[in-house]
PDB file of C-alpha atoms and ligand atoms in Angstrom:
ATOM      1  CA  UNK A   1      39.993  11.925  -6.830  1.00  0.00           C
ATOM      2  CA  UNK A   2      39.683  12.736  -3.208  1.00  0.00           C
ATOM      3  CA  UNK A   3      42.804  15.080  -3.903  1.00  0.00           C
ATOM      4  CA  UNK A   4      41.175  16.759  -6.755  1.00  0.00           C
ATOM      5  CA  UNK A   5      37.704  17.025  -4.282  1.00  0.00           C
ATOM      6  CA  UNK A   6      39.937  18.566  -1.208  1.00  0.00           C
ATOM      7  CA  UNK A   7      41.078  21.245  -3.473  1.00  0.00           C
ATOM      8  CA  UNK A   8      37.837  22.010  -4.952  1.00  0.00           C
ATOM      9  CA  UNK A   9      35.774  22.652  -1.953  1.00  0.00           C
ATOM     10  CA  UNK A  10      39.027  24.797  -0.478  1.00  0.00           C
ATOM     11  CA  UNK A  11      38.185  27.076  -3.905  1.00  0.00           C
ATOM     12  CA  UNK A  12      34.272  27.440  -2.887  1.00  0.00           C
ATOM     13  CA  UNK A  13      33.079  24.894  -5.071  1.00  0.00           C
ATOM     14  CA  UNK A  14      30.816  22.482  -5.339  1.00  0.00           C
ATOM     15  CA  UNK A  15      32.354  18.932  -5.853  1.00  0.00           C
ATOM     16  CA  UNK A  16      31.285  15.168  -7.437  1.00  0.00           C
ATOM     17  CA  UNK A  17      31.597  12.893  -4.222  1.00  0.00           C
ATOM     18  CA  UNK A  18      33.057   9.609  -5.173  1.00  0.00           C
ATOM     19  CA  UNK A  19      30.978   6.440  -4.955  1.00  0.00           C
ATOM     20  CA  UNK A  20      30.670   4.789  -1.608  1.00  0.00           C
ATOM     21  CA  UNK A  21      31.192   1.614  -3.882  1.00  0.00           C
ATOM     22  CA  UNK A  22      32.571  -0.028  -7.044  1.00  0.00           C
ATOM     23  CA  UNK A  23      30.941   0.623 -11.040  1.00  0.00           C
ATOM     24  CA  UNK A  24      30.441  -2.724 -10.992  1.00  0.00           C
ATOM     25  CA  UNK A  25      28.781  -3.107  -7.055  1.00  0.00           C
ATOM     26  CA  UNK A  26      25.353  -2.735  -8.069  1.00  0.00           C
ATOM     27  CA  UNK A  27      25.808  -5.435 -10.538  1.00  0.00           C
ATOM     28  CA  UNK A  28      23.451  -7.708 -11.973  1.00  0.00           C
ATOM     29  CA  UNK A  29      20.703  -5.139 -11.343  1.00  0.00           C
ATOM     30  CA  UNK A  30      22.703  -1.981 -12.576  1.00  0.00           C
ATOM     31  CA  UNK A  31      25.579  -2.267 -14.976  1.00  0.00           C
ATOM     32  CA  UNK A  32      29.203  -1.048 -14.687  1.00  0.00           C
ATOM     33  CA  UNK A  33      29.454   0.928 -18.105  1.00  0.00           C
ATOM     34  CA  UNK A  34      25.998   2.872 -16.696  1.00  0.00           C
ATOM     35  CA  UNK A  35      27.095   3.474 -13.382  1.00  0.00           C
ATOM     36  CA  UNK A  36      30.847   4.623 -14.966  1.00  0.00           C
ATOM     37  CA  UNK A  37      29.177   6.948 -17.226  1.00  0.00           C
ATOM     38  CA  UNK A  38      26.265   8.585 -15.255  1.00  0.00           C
ATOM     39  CA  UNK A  39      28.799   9.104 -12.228  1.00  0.00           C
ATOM     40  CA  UNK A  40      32.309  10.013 -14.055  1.00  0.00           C
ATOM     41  CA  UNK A  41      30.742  11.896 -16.927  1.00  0.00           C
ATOM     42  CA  UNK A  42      26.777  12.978 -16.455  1.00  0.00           C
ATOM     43  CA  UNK A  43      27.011  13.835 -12.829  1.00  0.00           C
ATOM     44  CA  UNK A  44      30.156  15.374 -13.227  1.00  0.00           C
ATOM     45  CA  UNK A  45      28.810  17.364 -16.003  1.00  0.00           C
ATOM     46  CA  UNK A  46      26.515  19.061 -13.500  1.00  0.00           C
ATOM     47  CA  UNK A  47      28.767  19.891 -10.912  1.00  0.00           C
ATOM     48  CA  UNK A  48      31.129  21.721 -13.872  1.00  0.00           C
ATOM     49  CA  UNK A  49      28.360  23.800 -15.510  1.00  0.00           C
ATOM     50  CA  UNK A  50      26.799  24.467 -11.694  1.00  0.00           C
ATOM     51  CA  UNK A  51      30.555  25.772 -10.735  1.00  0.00           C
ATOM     52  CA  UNK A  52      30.536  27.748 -14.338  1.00  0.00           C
ATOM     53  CA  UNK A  53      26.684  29.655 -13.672  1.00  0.00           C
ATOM     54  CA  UNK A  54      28.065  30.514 -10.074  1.00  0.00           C
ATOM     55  CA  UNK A  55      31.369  31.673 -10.919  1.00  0.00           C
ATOM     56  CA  UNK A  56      28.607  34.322 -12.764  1.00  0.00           C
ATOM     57  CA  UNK A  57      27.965  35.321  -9.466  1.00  0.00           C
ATOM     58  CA  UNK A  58      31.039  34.530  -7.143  1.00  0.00           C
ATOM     59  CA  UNK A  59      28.791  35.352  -3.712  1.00  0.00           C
ATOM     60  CA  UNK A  60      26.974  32.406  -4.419  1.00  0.00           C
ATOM     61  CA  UNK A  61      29.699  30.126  -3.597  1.00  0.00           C
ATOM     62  CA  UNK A  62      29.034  31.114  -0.224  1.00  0.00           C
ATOM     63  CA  UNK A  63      25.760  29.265   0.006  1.00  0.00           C
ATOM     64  CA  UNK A  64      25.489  25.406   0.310  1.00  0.00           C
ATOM     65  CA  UNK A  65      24.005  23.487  -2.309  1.00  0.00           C
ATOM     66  CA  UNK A  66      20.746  23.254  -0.372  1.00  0.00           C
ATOM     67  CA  UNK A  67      20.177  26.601   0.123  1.00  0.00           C
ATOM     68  CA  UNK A  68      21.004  27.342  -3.376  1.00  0.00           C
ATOM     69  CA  UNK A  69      18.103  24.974  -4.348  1.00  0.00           C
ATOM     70  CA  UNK A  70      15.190  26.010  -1.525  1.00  0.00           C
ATOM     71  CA  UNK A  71      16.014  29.604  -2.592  1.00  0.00           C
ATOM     72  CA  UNK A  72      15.775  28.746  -6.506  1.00  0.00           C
ATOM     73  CA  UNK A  73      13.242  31.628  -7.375  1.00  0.00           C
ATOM     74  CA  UNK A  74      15.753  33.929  -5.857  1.00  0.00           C
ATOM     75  CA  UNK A  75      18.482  33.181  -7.754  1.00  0.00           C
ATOM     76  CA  UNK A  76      19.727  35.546 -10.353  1.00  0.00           C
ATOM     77  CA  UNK A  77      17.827  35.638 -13.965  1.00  0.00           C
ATOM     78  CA  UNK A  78      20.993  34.741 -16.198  1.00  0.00           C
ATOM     79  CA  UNK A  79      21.764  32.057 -14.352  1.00  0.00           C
ATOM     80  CA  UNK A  80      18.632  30.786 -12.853  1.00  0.00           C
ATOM     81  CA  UNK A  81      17.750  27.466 -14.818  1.00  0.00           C
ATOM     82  CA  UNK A  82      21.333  26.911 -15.304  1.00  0.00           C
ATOM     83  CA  UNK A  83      21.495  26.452 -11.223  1.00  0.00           C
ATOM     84  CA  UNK A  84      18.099  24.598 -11.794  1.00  0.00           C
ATOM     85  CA  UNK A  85      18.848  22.148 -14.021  1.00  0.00           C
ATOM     86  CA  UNK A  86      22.479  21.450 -12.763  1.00  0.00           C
ATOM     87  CA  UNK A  87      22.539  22.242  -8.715  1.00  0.00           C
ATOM     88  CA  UNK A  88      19.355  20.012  -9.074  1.00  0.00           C
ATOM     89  CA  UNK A  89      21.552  17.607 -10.822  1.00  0.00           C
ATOM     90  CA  UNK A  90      24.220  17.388  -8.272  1.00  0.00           C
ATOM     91  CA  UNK A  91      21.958  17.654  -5.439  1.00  0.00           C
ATOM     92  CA  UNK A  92      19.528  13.851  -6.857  1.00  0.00           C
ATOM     93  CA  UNK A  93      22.751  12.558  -7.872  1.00  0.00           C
ATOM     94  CA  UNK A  94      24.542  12.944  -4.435  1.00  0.00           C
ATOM     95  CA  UNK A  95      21.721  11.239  -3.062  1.00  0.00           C
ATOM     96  CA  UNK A  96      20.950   8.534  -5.385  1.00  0.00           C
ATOM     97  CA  UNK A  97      24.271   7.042  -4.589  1.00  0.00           C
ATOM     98  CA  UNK A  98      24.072   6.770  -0.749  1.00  0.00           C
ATOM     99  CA  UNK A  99      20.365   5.370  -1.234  1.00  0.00           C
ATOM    100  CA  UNK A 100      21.704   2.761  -3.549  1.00  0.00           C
ATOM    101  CA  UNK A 101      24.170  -0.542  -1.812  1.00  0.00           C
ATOM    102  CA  UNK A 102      24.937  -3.388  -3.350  1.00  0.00           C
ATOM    103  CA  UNK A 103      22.616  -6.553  -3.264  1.00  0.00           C
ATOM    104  CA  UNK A 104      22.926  -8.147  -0.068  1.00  0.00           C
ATOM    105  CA  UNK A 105      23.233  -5.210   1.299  1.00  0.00           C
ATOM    106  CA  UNK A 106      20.907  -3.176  -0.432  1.00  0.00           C
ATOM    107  CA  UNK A 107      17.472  -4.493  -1.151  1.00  0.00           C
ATOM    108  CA  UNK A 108      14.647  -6.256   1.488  1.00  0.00           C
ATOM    109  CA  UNK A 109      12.196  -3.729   3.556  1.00  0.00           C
ATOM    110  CA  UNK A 110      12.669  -1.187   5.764  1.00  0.00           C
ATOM    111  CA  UNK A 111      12.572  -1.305   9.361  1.00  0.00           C
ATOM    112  CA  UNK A 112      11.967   0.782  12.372  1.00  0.00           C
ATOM    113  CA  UNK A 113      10.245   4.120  12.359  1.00  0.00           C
ATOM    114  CA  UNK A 114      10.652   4.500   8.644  1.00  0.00           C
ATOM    115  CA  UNK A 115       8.600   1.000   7.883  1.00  0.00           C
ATOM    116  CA  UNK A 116       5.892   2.593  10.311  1.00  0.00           C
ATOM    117  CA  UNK A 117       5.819   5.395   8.871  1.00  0.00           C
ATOM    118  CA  UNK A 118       5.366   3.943   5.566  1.00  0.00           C
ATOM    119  CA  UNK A 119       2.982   1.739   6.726  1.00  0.00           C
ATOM    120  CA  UNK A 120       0.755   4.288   8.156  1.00  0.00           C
ATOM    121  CA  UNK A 121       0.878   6.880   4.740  1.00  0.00           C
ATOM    122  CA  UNK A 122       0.339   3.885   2.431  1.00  0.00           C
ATOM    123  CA  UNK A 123      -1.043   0.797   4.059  1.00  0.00           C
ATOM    124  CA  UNK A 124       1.879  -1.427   3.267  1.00  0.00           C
ATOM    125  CA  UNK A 125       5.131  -1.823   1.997  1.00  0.00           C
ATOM    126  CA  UNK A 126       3.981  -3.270  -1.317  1.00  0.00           C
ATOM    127  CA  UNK A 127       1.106  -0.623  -1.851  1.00  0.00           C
ATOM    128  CA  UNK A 128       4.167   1.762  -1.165  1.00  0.00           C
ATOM    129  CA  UNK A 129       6.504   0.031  -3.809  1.00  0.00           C
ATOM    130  CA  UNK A 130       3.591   0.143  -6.344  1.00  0.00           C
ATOM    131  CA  UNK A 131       3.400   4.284  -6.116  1.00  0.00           C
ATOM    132  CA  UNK A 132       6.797   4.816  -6.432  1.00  0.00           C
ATOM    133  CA  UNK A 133       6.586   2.067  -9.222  1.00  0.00           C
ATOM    134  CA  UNK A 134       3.692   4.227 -10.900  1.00  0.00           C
ATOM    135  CA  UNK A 135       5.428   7.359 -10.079  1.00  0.00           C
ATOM    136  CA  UNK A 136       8.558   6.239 -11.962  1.00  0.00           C
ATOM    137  CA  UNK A 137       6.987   4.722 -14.792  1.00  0.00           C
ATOM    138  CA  UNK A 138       4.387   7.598 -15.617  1.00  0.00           C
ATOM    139  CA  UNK A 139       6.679  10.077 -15.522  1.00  0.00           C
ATOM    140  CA  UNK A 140       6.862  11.180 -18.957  1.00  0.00           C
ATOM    141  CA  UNK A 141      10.362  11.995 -20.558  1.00  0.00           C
ATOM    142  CA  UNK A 142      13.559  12.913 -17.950  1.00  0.00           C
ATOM    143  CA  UNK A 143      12.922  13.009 -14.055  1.00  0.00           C
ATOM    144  CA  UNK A 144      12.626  11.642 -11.010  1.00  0.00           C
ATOM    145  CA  UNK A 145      10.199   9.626  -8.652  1.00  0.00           C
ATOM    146  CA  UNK A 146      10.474  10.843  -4.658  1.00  0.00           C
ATOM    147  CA  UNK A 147       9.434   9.491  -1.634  1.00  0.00           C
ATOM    148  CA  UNK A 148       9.426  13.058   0.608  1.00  0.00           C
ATOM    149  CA  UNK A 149       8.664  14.622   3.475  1.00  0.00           C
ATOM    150  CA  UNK A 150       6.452  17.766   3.576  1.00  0.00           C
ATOM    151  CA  UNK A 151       5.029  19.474   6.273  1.00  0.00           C
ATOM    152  CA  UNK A 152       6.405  16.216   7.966  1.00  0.00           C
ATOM    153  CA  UNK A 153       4.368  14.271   6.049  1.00  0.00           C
ATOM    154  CA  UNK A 154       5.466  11.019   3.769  1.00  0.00           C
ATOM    155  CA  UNK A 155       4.813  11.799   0.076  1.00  0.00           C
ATOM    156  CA  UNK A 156       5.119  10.393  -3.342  1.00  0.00           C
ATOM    157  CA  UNK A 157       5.588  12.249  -6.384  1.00  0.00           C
ATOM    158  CA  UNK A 158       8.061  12.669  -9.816  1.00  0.00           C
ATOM    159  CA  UNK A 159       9.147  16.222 -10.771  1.00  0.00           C
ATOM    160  CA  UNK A 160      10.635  16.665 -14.381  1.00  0.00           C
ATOM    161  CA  UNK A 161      14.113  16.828 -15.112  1.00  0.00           C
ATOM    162  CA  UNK A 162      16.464  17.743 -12.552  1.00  0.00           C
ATOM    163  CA  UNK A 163      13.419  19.250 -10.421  1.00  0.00           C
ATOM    164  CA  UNK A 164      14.607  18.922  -6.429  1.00  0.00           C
ATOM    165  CA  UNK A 165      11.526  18.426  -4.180  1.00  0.00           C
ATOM    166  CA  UNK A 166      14.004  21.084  -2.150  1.00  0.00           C
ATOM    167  CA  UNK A 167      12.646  23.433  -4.940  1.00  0.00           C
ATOM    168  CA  UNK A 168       9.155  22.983  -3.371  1.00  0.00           C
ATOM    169  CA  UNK A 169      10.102  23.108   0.015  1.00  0.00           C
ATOM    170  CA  UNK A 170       9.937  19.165   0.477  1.00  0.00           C
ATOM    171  CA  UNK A 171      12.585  17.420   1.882  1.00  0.00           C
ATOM    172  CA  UNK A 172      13.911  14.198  -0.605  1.00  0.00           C
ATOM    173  CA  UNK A 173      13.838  11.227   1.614  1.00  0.00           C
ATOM    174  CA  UNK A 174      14.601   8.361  -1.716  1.00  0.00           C
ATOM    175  CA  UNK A 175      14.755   9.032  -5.317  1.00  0.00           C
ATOM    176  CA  UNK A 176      14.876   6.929  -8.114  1.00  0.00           C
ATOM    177  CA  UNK A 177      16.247   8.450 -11.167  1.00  0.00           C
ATOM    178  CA  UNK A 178      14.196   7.509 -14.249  1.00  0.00           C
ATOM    179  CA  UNK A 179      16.531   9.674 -17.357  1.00  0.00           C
ATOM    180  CA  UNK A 180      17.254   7.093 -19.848  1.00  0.00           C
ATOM    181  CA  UNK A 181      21.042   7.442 -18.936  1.00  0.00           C
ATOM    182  CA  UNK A 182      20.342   5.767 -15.806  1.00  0.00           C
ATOM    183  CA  UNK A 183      19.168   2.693 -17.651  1.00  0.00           C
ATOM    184  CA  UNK A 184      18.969   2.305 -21.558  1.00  0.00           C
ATOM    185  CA  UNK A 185      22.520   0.470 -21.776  1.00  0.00           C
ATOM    186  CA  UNK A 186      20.978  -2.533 -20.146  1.00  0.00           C
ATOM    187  CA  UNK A 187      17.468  -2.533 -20.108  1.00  0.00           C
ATOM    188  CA  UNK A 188      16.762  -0.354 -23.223  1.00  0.00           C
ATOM    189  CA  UNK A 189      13.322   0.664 -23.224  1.00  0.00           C
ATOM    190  CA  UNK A 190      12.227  -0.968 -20.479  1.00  0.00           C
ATOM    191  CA  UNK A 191      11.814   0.921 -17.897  1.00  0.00           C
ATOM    192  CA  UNK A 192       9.205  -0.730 -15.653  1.00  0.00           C
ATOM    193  CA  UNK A 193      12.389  -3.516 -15.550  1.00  0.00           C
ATOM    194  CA  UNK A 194      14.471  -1.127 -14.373  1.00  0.00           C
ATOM    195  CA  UNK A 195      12.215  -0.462 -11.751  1.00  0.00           C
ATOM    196  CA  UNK A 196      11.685  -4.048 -11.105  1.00  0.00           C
ATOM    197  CA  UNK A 197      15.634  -4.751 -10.395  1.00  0.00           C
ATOM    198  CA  UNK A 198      16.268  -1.238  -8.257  1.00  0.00           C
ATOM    199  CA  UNK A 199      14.570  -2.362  -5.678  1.00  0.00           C
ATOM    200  CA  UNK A 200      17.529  -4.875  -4.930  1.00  0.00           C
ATOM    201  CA  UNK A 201      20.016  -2.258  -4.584  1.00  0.00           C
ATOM    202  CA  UNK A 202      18.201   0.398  -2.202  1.00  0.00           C
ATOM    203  CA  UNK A 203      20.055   1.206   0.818  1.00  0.00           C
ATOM    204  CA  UNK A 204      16.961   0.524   3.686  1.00  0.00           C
ATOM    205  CA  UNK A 205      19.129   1.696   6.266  1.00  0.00           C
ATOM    206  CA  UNK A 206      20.732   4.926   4.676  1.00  0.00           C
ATOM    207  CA  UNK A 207      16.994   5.620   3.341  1.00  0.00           C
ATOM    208  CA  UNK A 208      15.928   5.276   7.379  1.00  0.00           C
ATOM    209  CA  UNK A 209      19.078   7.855   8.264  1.00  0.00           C
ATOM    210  CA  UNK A 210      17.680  10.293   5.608  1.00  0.00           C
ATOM    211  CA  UNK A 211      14.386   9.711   7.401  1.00  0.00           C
ATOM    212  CA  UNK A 212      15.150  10.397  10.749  1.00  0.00           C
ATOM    213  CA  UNK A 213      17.614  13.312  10.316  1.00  0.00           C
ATOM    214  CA  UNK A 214      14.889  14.935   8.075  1.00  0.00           C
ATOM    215  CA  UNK A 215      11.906  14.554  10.129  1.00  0.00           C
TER     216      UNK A 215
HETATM  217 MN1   MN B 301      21.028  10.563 -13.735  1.00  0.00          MN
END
């Protein structure tokens, strides 16, 4: 795989970054088969048809994956939602992994500037944990619930789809990915359970990096 990766970026394109763990790591809290599937074939799916809409218009290569996604209105009309839909794709996806760790690991509270800062937007961690709760849970249909920065300021919010917060000019700090692919082998649906369980596999201290490299 990293082979396959080396020689894809060398061509211009964009890439699906392995897993910084196992299919099985996040285990009991997400499943193997899910984590096999909405890495190997949904995520991959996304960098494939992003490569295909850009290969539309080869200068595009040329810009990162970011800038693709800030500059969405810009992008060209025939291949506008395609970038949408599937740079957005590979953009929550790269992330979602890195936030994620296995339990142990992953899980607890924050610490540092990140805990203070969460403390001072929402009063506490757990009145923090129940908006991003809410967020995931009310989001109706495919998306994803954010914790973000913008105008250097903590937010909460879902967007539908594949919908960046880099589409808005916000900057993604966490994301939880609530598409049915990202849960319904295991917890059907249930996806307040889900939401339950994720919060022993979040990465704390790769959510704090994202934090501070983004303020
Ligand atoms: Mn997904």
């Amino acid at each position: 795989m990293a082979a396959t990766a080396t020689a894809a970026q060398q061509a211009g394109k964009h890439a699906l970054p392995p897993l910084p763990y196992d299919y099985g790591a996040l285990e009991p809290y997400i499943d193997s088969q899910t984590m096999q599937i909405h890495h190997g074939k949904h995520h991959q799916a996304y960098v494939n048809n992003l490569n295909a809409a850009l290969d539309k218009h080869p200068e595009l290569h040329q810009q990162t994956l970011e800038q693709l996604l800030r500059g969405i209105n810009g992008i060209a009309d025939d291949i506008r939602i395609a970038v949408r839909n599937n740079g957005g794709g590979h953009h929550n996806h790269s992330l979602f992994w890195t936030i994620m760790a296995p339990p142990g690991k992953g899980g607890g509270e924050p610490t540092g500037t990140l805990a203070d800062a969460i403390k001072k937007t929402f009063g506490d961690f757990a009145k923090f944990k129940e908006q991003l709760a809410s967020a995931a849970t009310t989001r109706f249909g495919s998306g994803w619930a954010w914790l973000a920065l913008a105008g250097g300021k903590l937010e909460i919010f879902s967007t539908a789809n594949q919908d960046s917060p880099l589409m808005d000019g916000k900057v993604p700090v966490l994301g939880l990915d609530v598409w049915e692919h990202a849960y319904y082998l295991k917890y059907q649906n249930r996806r307040p359970d889900y939401v339950a369980a994720w919060w022993n596999v979040v990465n704390w201290p790769a959510v704090a990096t994202r934090f501070e490299a983004t303020r």
